[in-house]
PDB file of C-alpha atoms in Angstrom:
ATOM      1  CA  UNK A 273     -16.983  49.369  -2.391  1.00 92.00           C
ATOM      2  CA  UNK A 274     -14.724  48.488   0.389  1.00 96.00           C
ATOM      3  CA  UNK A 275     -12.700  52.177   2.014  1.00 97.00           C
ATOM      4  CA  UNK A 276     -10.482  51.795   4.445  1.00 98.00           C
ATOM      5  CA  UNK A 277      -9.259  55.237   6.308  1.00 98.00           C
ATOM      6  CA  UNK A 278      -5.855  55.595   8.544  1.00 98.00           C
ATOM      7  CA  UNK A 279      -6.003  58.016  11.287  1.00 97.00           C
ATOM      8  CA  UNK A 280      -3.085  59.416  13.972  1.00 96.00           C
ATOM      9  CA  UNK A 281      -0.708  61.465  15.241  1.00 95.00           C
ATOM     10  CA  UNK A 282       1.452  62.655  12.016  1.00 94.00           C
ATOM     11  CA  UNK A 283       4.410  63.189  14.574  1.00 97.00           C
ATOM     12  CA  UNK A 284       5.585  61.133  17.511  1.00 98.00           C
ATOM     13  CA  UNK A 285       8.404  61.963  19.983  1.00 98.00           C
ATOM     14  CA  UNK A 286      11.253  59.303  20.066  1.00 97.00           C
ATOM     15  CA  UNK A 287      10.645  56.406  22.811  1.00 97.00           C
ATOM     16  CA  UNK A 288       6.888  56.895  22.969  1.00 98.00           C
ATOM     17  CA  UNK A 289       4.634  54.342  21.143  1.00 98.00           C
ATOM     18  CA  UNK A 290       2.676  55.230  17.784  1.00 98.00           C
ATOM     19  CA  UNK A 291      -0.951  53.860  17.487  1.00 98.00           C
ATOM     20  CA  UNK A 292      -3.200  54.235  14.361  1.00 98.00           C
ATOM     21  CA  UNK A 293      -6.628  53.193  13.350  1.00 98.00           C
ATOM     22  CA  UNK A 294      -7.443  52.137  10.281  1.00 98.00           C
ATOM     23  CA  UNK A 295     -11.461  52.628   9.760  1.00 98.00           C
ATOM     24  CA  UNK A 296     -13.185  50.497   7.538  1.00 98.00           C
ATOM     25  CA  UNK A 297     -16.702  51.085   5.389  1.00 97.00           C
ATOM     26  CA  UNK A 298     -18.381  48.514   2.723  1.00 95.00           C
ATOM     27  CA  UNK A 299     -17.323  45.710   4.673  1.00 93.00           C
ATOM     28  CA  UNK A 300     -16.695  43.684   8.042  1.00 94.00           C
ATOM     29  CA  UNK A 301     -13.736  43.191   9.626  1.00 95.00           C
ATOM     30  CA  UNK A 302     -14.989  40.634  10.590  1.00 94.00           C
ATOM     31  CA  UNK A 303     -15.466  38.591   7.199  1.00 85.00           C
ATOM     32  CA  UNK A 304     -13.875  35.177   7.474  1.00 79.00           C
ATOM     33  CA  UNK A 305     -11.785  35.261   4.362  1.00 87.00           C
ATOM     34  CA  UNK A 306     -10.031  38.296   4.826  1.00 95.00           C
ATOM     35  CA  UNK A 307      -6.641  39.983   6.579  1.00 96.00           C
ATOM     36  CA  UNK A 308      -6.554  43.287   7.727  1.00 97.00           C
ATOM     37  CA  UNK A 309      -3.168  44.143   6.861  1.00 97.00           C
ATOM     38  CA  UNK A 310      -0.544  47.305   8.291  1.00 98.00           C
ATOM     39  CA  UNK A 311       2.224  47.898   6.168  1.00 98.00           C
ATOM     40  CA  UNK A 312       4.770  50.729   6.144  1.00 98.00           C
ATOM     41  CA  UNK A 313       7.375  53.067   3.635  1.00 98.00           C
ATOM     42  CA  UNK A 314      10.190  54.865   4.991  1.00 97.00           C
ATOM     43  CA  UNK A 315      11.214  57.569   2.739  1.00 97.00           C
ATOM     44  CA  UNK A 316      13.512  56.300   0.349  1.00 96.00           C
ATOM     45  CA  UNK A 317      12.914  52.642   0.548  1.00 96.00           C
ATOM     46  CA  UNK A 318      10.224  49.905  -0.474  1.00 95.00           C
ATOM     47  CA  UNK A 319       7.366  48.090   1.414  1.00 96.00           C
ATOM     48  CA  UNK A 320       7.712  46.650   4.738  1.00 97.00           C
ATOM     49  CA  UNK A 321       4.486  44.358   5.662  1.00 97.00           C
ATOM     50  CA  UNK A 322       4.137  44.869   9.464  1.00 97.00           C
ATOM     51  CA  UNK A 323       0.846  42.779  10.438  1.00 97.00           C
ATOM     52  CA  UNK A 324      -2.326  41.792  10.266  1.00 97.00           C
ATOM     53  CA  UNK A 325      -5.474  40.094  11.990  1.00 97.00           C
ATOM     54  CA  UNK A 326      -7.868  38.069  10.467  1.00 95.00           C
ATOM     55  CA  UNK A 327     -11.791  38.034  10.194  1.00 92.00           C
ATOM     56  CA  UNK A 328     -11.463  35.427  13.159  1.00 93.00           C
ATOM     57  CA  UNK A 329      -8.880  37.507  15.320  1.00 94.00           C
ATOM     58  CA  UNK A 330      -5.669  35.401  14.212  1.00 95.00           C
ATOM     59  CA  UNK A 331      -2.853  37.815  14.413  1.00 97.00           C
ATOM     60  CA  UNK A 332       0.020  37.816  12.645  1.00 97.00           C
ATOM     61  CA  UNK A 333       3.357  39.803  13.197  1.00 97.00           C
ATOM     62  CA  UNK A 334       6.504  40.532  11.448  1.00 97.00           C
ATOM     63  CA  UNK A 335       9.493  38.762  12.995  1.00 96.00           C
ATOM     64  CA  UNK A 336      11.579  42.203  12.795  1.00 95.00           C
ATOM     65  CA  UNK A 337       8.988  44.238  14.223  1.00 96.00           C
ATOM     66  CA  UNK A 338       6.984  41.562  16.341  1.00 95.00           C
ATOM     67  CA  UNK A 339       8.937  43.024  19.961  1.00 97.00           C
ATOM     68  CA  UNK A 340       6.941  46.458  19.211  1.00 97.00           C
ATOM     69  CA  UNK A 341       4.064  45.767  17.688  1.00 98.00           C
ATOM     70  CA  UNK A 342       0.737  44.663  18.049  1.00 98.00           C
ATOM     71  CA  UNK A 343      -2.640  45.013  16.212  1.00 98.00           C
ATOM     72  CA  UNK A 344      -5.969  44.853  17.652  1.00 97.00           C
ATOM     73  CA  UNK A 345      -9.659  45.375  16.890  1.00 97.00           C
ATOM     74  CA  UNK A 346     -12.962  46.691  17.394  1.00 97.00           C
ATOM     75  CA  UNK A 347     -15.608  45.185  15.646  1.00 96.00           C
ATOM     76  CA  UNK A 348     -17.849  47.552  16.960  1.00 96.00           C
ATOM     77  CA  UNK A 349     -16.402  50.590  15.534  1.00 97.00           C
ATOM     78  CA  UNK A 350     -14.999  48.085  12.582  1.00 97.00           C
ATOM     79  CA  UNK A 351     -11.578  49.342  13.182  1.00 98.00           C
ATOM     80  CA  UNK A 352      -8.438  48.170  13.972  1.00 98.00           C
ATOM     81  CA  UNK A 353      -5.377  49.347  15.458  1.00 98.00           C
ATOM     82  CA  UNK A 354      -1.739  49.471  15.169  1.00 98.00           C
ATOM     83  CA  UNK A 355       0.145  50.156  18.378  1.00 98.00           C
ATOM     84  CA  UNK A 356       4.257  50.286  17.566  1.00 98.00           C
ATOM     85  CA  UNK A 357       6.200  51.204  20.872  1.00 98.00           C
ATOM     86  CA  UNK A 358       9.525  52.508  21.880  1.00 98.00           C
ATOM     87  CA  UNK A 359       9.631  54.401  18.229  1.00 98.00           C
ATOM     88  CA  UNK A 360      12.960  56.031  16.670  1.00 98.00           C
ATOM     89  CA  UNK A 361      13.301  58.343  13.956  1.00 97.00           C
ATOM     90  CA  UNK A 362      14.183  54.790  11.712  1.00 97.00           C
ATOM     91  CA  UNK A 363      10.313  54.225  12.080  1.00 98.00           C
ATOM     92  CA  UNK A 364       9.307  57.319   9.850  1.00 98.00           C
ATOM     93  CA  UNK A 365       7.268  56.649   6.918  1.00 98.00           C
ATOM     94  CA  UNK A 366       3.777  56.483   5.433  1.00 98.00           C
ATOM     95  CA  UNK A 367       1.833  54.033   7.092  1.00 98.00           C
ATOM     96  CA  UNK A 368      -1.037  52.238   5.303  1.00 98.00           C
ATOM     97  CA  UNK A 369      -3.668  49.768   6.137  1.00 98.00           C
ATOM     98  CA  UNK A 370      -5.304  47.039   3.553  1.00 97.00           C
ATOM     99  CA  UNK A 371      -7.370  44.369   3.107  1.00 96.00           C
ATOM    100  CA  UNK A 372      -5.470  41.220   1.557  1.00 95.00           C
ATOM    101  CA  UNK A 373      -7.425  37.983   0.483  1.00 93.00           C
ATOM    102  CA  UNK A 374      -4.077  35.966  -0.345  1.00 91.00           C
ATOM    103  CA  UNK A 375      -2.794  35.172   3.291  1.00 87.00           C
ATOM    104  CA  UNK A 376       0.305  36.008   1.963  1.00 89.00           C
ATOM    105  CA  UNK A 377       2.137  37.438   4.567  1.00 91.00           C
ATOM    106  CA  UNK A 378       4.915  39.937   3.185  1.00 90.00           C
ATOM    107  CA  UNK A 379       5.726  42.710   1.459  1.00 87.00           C
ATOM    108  CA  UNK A 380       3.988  43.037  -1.819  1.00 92.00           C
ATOM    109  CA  UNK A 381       3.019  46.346  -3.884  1.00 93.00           C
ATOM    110  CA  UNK A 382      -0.265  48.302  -2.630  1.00 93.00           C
ATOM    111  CA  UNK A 383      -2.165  46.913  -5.789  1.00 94.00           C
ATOM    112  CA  UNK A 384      -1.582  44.106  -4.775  1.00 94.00           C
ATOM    113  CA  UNK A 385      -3.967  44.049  -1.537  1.00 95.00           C
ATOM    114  CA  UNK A 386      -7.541  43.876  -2.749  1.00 95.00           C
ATOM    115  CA  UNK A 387      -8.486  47.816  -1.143  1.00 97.00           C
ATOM    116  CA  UNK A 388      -6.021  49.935   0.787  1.00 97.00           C
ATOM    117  CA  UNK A 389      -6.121  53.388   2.330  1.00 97.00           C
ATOM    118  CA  UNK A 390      -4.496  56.270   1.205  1.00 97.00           C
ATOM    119  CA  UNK A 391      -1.707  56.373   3.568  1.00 97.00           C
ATOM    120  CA  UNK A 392      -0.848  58.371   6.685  1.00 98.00           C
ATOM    121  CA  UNK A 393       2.372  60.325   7.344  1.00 98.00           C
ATOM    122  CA  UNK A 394       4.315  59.613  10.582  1.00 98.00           C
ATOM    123  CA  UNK A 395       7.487  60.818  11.819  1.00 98.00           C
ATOM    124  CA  UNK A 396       9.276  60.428  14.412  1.00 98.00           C
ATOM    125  CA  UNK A 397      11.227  63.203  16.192  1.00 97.00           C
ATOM    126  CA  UNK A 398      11.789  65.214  19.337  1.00 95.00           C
TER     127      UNK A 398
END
């Protein structure tokens, strides 16, 4: 059974740059076949698919976001990491990371993704 776990700061001052982690057990990162996705809800509003990288390292970004955003790894650890920078209250929400075996890259609903994590509160705010 695949778990993936977010972790971060649940609060981030405007301008500075939010980074999560999203931890992974039962499975590589690694794995060819798979994309390790970051996707986001602001209160109020649906999914917004943000990124992911695949088993090889391909990254992918979303054009709205792809200025303030990028997404790393460490196989290592079998992490990887969401960095979003110059933040603003507009970039609230729960954040969640998944694993996704379509390669479709976009929005879709959490059950959906083949495993996903249970979400991680961030706001934004001086």
């Amino acid at each position: 059974q695949v778990q993936l776990q977010e972790s971060g700061p649940g609060l981030v001052k405007p301008s500075q740059t939010l980074s999560l982690t999203c931890t992974v057990s039962g499975g590589s990162i690694a794995s060819d076949y798979y994309y390790w996705t970051w996707i986001r809800q602001p209160p109020g509003k649906g999914l917004e698919w943000m990124g992911a990288i695949t088993g090889s390292g391909s990254i992918y970004y979303s054009p709205s976001l792809k200025s303030r955003t990028s997404i790393s790894r460490d196989t290592s650890k079998n992490q990887f990491t969401l960095h979003l920078t110059s933040v603003t209250p507009e970039d609230t929400a729960v954040y969640y990371c998944a694993r996704d075996s379509t390669g479709v890259l976009g929005a879709r609903p959490l059950d959906e993704y083949d495993y996903w994590g249970q979400g991680t509160q961030v706001t934004v705010s001086s």
